[in-house]
């Protein structure tokens, strides 16, 4: 009877362990499924934007503005991340980039809404489109200014390194051009020759 009780306890422990593993597995699958769904939605949105940008008219122009803005923000983010990896003093620039990215996301959604409305409605809102173009120009100009400043810093750092390397090269070449140290064997030969000459000169 005791053996049957022990056997049941072992079976129950194994079942509980299997249920725990199953629960963890289901949780991970759900989490991965949500991430995959989000990524699939983002990919679909990007693909739709690219397809819509190939057309003509105001809606296609606005979709191209969206693509240009995303590219500008992405390039700027890469430049800032590179500078951070190099350990440059960036001050409040990362925070500024975060605010700029958030504003670019708002502008992107506004462009998307305008493009969608323009595709289904014949009414053209020129005032809103002009303001969207103006905002686009300001945002892309800010991105370009940030990248230009970071590139200037990078060129300065590179220039310092090149100058140091050039100085070291000059020193090394100058050291190699100096007269080599005399050969000890030649010195012994010269000393022997002088000694022999002195002996000859003696009466």
PDB file of C-alpha atoms in Angstrom:
ATOM      1  CA  UNK A   1       0.000   0.000   0.000  1.00  0.00           C
ATOM      2  CA  UNK A   2       2.864   2.352   0.888  1.00  0.00           C
ATOM      3  CA  UNK A   3       4.526   1.576  -2.452  1.00  0.00           C
ATOM      4  CA  UNK A   4       1.338   2.509  -4.337  1.00  0.00           C
ATOM      5  CA  UNK A   5       1.176   5.798  -2.396  1.00  0.00           C
ATOM      6  CA  UNK A   6       4.779   6.607  -3.243  1.00  0.00           C
ATOM      7  CA  UNK A   7       4.147   5.744  -6.895  1.00  0.00           C
ATOM      8  CA  UNK A   8       1.114   8.073  -7.008  1.00  0.00           C
ATOM      9  CA  UNK A   9       3.129  10.896  -5.449  1.00  0.00           C
ATOM     10  CA  UNK A  10       5.875  10.447  -8.070  1.00  0.00           C
ATOM     11  CA  UNK A  11       3.288  10.422 -10.875  1.00  0.00           C
ATOM     12  CA  UNK A  12       1.633  13.571  -9.513  1.00  0.00           C
ATOM     13  CA  UNK A  13       5.000  15.356  -9.228  1.00  0.00           C
ATOM     14  CA  UNK A  14       5.849  14.423 -12.829  1.00  0.00           C
ATOM     15  CA  UNK A  15       2.439  15.615 -14.022  1.00  0.00           C
ATOM     16  CA  UNK A  16       2.810  18.895 -12.135  1.00  0.00           C
ATOM     17  CA  UNK A  17       6.261  19.397 -13.666  1.00  0.00           C
ATOM     18  CA  UNK A  18       4.910  18.677 -17.152  1.00  0.00           C
ATOM     19  CA  UNK A  19       2.022  21.092 -16.614  1.00  0.00           C
ATOM     20  CA  UNK A  20       4.463  23.759 -15.485  1.00  0.00           C
ATOM     21  CA  UNK A  21       6.612  23.214 -18.581  1.00  0.00           C
ATOM     22  CA  UNK A  22       3.503  23.324 -20.757  1.00  0.00           C
ATOM     23  CA  UNK A  23       2.388  26.597 -19.180  1.00  0.00           C
ATOM     24  CA  UNK A  24       5.797  28.185 -19.694  1.00  0.00           C
ATOM     25  CA  UNK A  25       5.847  26.937 -23.293  1.00  0.00           C
ATOM     26  CA  UNK A  26       2.391  28.371 -24.020  1.00  0.00           C
ATOM     27  CA  UNK A  27       3.381  31.705 -22.443  1.00  0.00           C
ATOM     28  CA  UNK A  28       6.508  31.915 -24.597  1.00  0.00           C
ATOM     29  CA  UNK A  29       4.581  30.965 -27.730  1.00  0.00           C
ATOM     30  CA  UNK A  30       1.972  33.661 -27.072  1.00  0.00           C
ATOM     31  CA  UNK A  31       4.689  36.242 -26.433  1.00  0.00           C
ATOM     32  CA  UNK A  32       6.572  35.284 -29.594  1.00  0.00           C
ATOM     33  CA  UNK A  33       3.308  35.288 -31.538  1.00  0.00           C
ATOM     34  CA  UNK A  34       2.533  38.852 -30.415  1.00  0.00           C
ATOM     35  CA  UNK A  35       6.017  40.027 -31.399  1.00  0.00           C
ATOM     36  CA  UNK A  36       5.719  38.301 -34.767  1.00  0.00           C
ATOM     37  CA  UNK A  37       2.318  39.908 -35.333  1.00  0.00           C
ATOM     38  CA  UNK A  38       3.684  43.374 -34.531  1.00  0.00           C
ATOM     39  CA  UNK A  39       6.662  42.866 -36.859  1.00  0.00           C
ATOM     40  CA  UNK A  40       4.387  41.534 -39.603  1.00  0.00           C
ATOM     41  CA  UNK A  41       2.127  44.562 -39.231  1.00  0.00           C
ATOM     42  CA  UNK A  42       5.121  46.929 -39.436  1.00  0.00           C
ATOM     43  CA  UNK A  43       6.438  45.114 -42.511  1.00  0.00           C
ATOM     44  CA  UNK A  44       3.011  45.286 -44.156  1.00  0.00           C
ATOM     45  CA  UNK A  45       2.766  49.001 -43.413  1.00  0.00           C
ATOM     46  CA  UNK A  46       6.219  49.638 -44.889  1.00  0.00           C
ATOM     47  CA  UNK A  47       5.408  47.595 -47.982  1.00  0.00           C
ATOM     48  CA  UNK A  48       2.096  49.410 -48.448  1.00  0.00           C
ATOM     49  CA  UNK A  49       3.848  52.771 -48.148  1.00  0.00           C
ATOM     50  CA  UNK A  50       6.421  51.754 -50.783  1.00  0.00           C
ATOM     51  CA  UNK A  51       3.711  50.553 -53.150  1.00  0.00           C
ATOM     52  CA  UNK A  52       1.599  53.690 -52.675  1.00  0.00           C
ATOM     53  CA  UNK A  53       4.655  55.909 -53.184  1.00  0.00           C
ATOM     54  CA  UNK A  54       5.122  54.534 -56.710  1.00  0.00           C
ATOM     55  CA  UNK A  55       1.957  56.179 -57.969  1.00  0.00           C
ATOM     56  CA  UNK A  56       1.223  59.715 -59.098  1.00  0.00           C
ATOM     57  CA  UNK A  57      -0.664  62.559 -57.506  1.00  0.00           C
ATOM     58  CA  UNK A  58      -0.718  64.137 -54.074  1.00  0.00           C
ATOM     59  CA  UNK A  59      -1.246  60.871 -52.181  1.00  0.00           C
ATOM     60  CA  UNK A  60       1.831  59.284 -53.768  1.00  0.00           C
ATOM     61  CA  UNK A  61       3.863  62.431 -53.090  1.00  0.00           C
ATOM     62  CA  UNK A  62       2.876  62.319 -49.430  1.00  0.00           C
ATOM     63  CA  UNK A  63       3.844  58.636 -49.215  1.00  0.00           C
ATOM     64  CA  UNK A  64       7.249  59.550 -50.657  1.00  0.00           C
ATOM     65  CA  UNK A  65       7.551  62.243 -47.994  1.00  0.00           C
ATOM     66  CA  UNK A  66       6.938  59.551 -45.376  1.00  0.00           C
ATOM     67  CA  UNK A  67       9.688  57.355 -46.826  1.00  0.00           C
ATOM     68  CA  UNK A  68      12.125  60.282 -46.997  1.00  0.00           C
ATOM     69  CA  UNK A  69      11.446  61.240 -43.380  1.00  0.00           C
ATOM     70  CA  UNK A  70      11.903  57.679 -42.132  1.00  0.00           C
ATOM     71  CA  UNK A  71      15.210  57.434 -43.990  1.00  0.00           C
ATOM     72  CA  UNK A  72      16.434  60.760 -42.575  1.00  0.00           C
ATOM     73  CA  UNK A  73      15.543  59.801 -39.000  1.00  0.00           C
ATOM     74  CA  UNK A  74      17.128  56.360 -39.400  1.00  0.00           C
ATOM     75  CA  UNK A  75      20.392  57.820 -40.747  1.00  0.00           C
ATOM     76  CA  UNK A  76      20.478  60.367 -37.931  1.00  0.00           C
ATOM     77  CA  UNK A  77      19.871  57.683 -35.302  1.00  0.00           C
ATOM     78  CA  UNK A  78      22.708  55.593 -36.744  1.00  0.00           C
ATOM     79  CA  UNK A  79      25.049  58.599 -36.634  1.00  0.00           C
ATOM     80  CA  UNK A  80      24.216  59.326 -32.983  1.00  0.00           C
ATOM     81  CA  UNK A  81      24.579  55.669 -31.981  1.00  0.00           C
ATOM     82  CA  UNK A  82      27.968  55.515 -33.722  1.00  0.00           C
ATOM     83  CA  UNK A  83      29.113  58.624 -31.842  1.00  0.00           C
ATOM     84  CA  UNK A  84      27.923  57.086 -28.557  1.00  0.00           C
ATOM     85  CA  UNK A  85      29.878  53.883 -29.259  1.00  0.00           C
ATOM     86  CA  UNK A  86      32.983  55.983 -29.950  1.00  0.00           C
ATOM     87  CA  UNK A  87      32.546  57.712 -26.593  1.00  0.00           C
ATOM     88  CA  UNK A  88      32.222  61.254 -27.915  1.00  0.00           C
ATOM     89  CA  UNK A  89      30.715  63.929 -25.686  1.00  0.00           C
ATOM     90  CA  UNK A  90      27.201  64.354 -27.092  1.00  0.00           C
ATOM     91  CA  UNK A  91      25.649  66.449 -24.348  1.00  0.00           C
ATOM     92  CA  UNK A  92      21.847  66.474 -24.643  1.00  0.00           C
ATOM     93  CA  UNK A  93      21.900  65.309 -28.262  1.00  0.00           C
ATOM     94  CA  UNK A  94      20.493  61.776 -27.564  1.00  0.00           C
ATOM     95  CA  UNK A  95      17.518  63.335 -25.748  1.00  0.00           C
ATOM     96  CA  UNK A  96      17.049  65.800 -28.594  1.00  0.00           C
ATOM     97  CA  UNK A  97      17.061  62.909 -31.059  1.00  0.00           C
ATOM     98  CA  UNK A  98      14.426  61.083 -28.994  1.00  0.00           C
ATOM     99  CA  UNK A  99      12.170  64.177 -29.094  1.00  0.00           C
ATOM    100  CA  UNK A 100      12.835  64.595 -32.809  1.00  0.00           C
ATOM    101  CA  UNK A 101      11.958  60.930 -33.436  1.00  0.00           C
ATOM    102  CA  UNK A 102       8.711  61.296 -31.483  1.00  0.00           C
ATOM    103  CA  UNK A 103       7.786  64.398 -33.468  1.00  0.00           C
ATOM    104  CA  UNK A 104       8.676  62.615 -36.713  1.00  0.00           C
ATOM    105  CA  UNK A 105       6.335  59.745 -35.734  1.00  0.00           C
ATOM    106  CA  UNK A 106       3.501  62.251 -35.196  1.00  0.00           C
ATOM    107  CA  UNK A 107       4.235  63.861 -38.550  1.00  0.00           C
ATOM    108  CA  UNK A 108       4.380  60.443 -40.227  1.00  0.00           C
ATOM    109  CA  UNK A 109       0.924  59.561 -38.913  1.00  0.00           C
ATOM    110  CA  UNK A 110      -0.425  62.914 -40.142  1.00  0.00           C
ATOM    111  CA  UNK A 111       1.055  62.268 -43.579  1.00  0.00           C
ATOM    112  CA  UNK A 112      -0.513  58.818 -43.555  1.00  0.00           C
ATOM    113  CA  UNK A 113      -3.947  60.202 -42.700  1.00  0.00           C
ATOM    114  CA  UNK A 114      -3.694  62.855 -45.402  1.00  0.00           C
ATOM    115  CA  UNK A 115      -2.630  60.295 -48.014  1.00  0.00           C
ATOM    116  CA  UNK A 116      -5.484  57.979 -47.050  1.00  0.00           C
ATOM    117  CA  UNK A 117      -8.056  60.783 -47.247  1.00  0.00           C
ATOM    118  CA  UNK A 118      -6.613  61.974 -50.544  1.00  0.00           C
ATOM    119  CA  UNK A 119      -6.956  58.508 -52.078  1.00  0.00           C
ATOM    120  CA  UNK A 120     -10.678  58.246 -51.247  1.00  0.00           C
ATOM    121  CA  UNK A 121     -11.744  61.881 -51.622  1.00  0.00           C
ATOM    122  CA  UNK A 122     -11.496  64.147 -54.671  1.00  0.00           C
ATOM    123  CA  UNK A 123     -11.259  67.214 -52.415  1.00  0.00           C
ATOM    124  CA  UNK A 124      -7.736  68.641 -52.275  1.00  0.00           C
ATOM    125  CA  UNK A 125      -6.764  70.456 -49.079  1.00  0.00           C
ATOM    126  CA  UNK A 126      -3.877  72.556 -50.383  1.00  0.00           C
ATOM    127  CA  UNK A 127      -3.430  74.464 -47.104  1.00  0.00           C
ATOM    128  CA  UNK A 128      -2.880  71.298 -45.057  1.00  0.00           C
ATOM    129  CA  UNK A 129      -0.600  69.808 -47.700  1.00  0.00           C
ATOM    130  CA  UNK A 130       1.537  72.968 -47.738  1.00  0.00           C
ATOM    131  CA  UNK A 131       1.819  72.885 -43.937  1.00  0.00           C
ATOM    132  CA  UNK A 132       2.783  69.199 -44.033  1.00  0.00           C
ATOM    133  CA  UNK A 133       5.484  69.982 -46.591  1.00  0.00           C
ATOM    134  CA  UNK A 134       6.744  72.816 -44.376  1.00  0.00           C
ATOM    135  CA  UNK A 135       6.912  70.549 -41.326  1.00  0.00           C
ATOM    136  CA  UNK A 136       8.645  67.899 -43.406  1.00  0.00           C
ATOM    137  CA  UNK A 137      11.296  70.380 -44.542  1.00  0.00           C
ATOM    138  CA  UNK A 138      11.983  71.498 -40.968  1.00  0.00           C
ATOM    139  CA  UNK A 139      12.280  67.950 -39.618  1.00  0.00           C
ATOM    140  CA  UNK A 140      14.564  66.746 -42.404  1.00  0.00           C
ATOM    141  CA  UNK A 141      16.684  69.905 -42.069  1.00  0.00           C
ATOM    142  CA  UNK A 142      17.149  69.214 -38.340  1.00  0.00           C
ATOM    143  CA  UNK A 143      18.222  65.650 -39.106  1.00  0.00           C
ATOM    144  CA  UNK A 144      20.694  66.888 -41.698  1.00  0.00           C
ATOM    145  CA  UNK A 145      22.140  69.484 -39.280  1.00  0.00           C
ATOM    146  CA  UNK A 146      22.658  66.852 -36.562  1.00  0.00           C
ATOM    147  CA  UNK A 147      24.409  64.500 -38.995  1.00  0.00           C
ATOM    148  CA  UNK A 148      26.570  67.315 -40.388  1.00  0.00           C
ATOM    149  CA  UNK A 149      27.684  68.294 -36.884  1.00  0.00           C
ATOM    150  CA  UNK A 150      28.507  64.687 -35.983  1.00  0.00           C
ATOM    151  CA  UNK A 151      30.395  64.214 -39.256  1.00  0.00           C
ATOM    152  CA  UNK A 152      32.387  67.377 -38.516  1.00  0.00           C
ATOM    153  CA  UNK A 153      33.315  65.943 -35.107  1.00  0.00           C
ATOM    154  CA  UNK A 154      34.296  62.654 -36.718  1.00  0.00           C
ATOM    155  CA  UNK A 155      36.505  64.431 -39.273  1.00  0.00           C
ATOM    156  CA  UNK A 156      38.117  66.426 -36.436  1.00  0.00           C
ATOM    157  CA  UNK A 157      38.862  63.232 -34.478  1.00  0.00           C
ATOM    158  CA  UNK A 158      40.238  61.585 -37.613  1.00  0.00           C
ATOM    159  CA  UNK A 159      42.361  64.657 -38.396  1.00  0.00           C
ATOM    160  CA  UNK A 160      43.889  64.545 -34.922  1.00  0.00           C
ATOM    161  CA  UNK A 161      44.754  60.868 -35.350  1.00  0.00           C
ATOM    162  CA  UNK A 162      46.221  61.432 -38.811  1.00  0.00           C
ATOM    163  CA  UNK A 163      48.331  64.358 -37.572  1.00  0.00           C
ATOM    164  CA  UNK A 164      49.697  62.238 -34.721  1.00  0.00           C
ATOM    165  CA  UNK A 165      50.440  59.367 -37.084  1.00  0.00           C
ATOM    166  CA  UNK A 166      52.179  61.722 -39.534  1.00  0.00           C
ATOM    167  CA  UNK A 167      54.417  63.100 -36.749  1.00  0.00           C
ATOM    168  CA  UNK A 168      55.361  59.601 -35.653  1.00  0.00           C
ATOM    169  CA  UNK A 169      56.122  58.661 -39.259  1.00  0.00           C
ATOM    170  CA  UNK A 170      58.412  61.690 -39.666  1.00  0.00           C
ATOM    171  CA  UNK A 171      60.258  60.835 -36.444  1.00  0.00           C
ATOM    172  CA  UNK A 172      60.708  57.204 -37.456  1.00  0.00           C
ATOM    173  CA  UNK A 173      62.014  58.079 -40.924  1.00  0.00           C
ATOM    174  CA  UNK A 174      64.400  60.684 -39.465  1.00  0.00           C
ATOM    175  CA  UNK A 175      65.701  58.134 -36.977  1.00  0.00           C
ATOM    176  CA  UNK A 176      66.338  55.659 -39.795  1.00  0.00           C
ATOM    177  CA  UNK A 177      68.248  58.285 -41.810  1.00  0.00           C
ATOM    178  CA  UNK A 178      70.772  58.941 -39.047  1.00  0.00           C
ATOM    179  CA  UNK A 179      74.216  57.475 -39.584  1.00  0.00           C
ATOM    180  CA  UNK A 180      74.389  53.881 -38.391  1.00  0.00           C
ATOM    181  CA  UNK A 181      76.543  53.020 -35.389  1.00  0.00           C
ATOM    182  CA  UNK A 182      80.127  52.075 -36.348  1.00  0.00           C
ATOM    183  CA  UNK A 183      80.895  48.390 -36.691  1.00  0.00           C
ATOM    184  CA  UNK A 184      83.072  47.146 -33.748  1.00  0.00           C
ATOM    185  CA  UNK A 185      85.166  45.049 -36.142  1.00  0.00           C
ATOM    186  CA  UNK A 186      85.936  48.119 -38.253  1.00  0.00           C
ATOM    187  CA  UNK A 187      86.993  49.955 -35.106  1.00  0.00           C
ATOM    188  CA  UNK A 188      89.354  47.097 -34.145  1.00  0.00           C
ATOM    189  CA  UNK A 189      90.840  47.099 -37.668  1.00  0.00           C
ATOM    190  CA  UNK A 190      91.392  50.847 -37.521  1.00  0.00           C
ATOM    191  CA  UNK A 191      93.042  50.591 -34.092  1.00  0.00           C
ATOM    192  CA  UNK A 192      95.314  47.753 -35.302  1.00  0.00           C
ATOM    193  CA  UNK A 193      96.287  49.761 -38.396  1.00  0.00           C
ATOM    194  CA  UNK A 194      97.200  52.798 -36.346  1.00  0.00           C
ATOM    195  CA  UNK A 195      99.247  50.688 -33.941  1.00  0.00           C
ATOM    196  CA  UNK A 196     101.201  49.138 -36.801  1.00  0.00           C
ATOM    197  CA  UNK A 197     101.851  52.549 -38.334  1.00  0.00           C
ATOM    198  CA  UNK A 198     103.118  53.886 -35.009  1.00  0.00           C
ATOM    199  CA  UNK A 199     105.522  50.929 -34.706  1.00  0.00           C
ATOM    200  CA  UNK A 200     106.834  51.580 -38.190  1.00  0.00           C
ATOM    201  CA  UNK A 201     107.417  55.217 -37.375  1.00  0.00           C
ATOM    202  CA  UNK A 202     109.470  54.359 -34.293  1.00  0.00           C
ATOM    203  CA  UNK A 203     113.294  54.296 -34.831  1.00  0.00           C
TER     204      UNK A 203
END
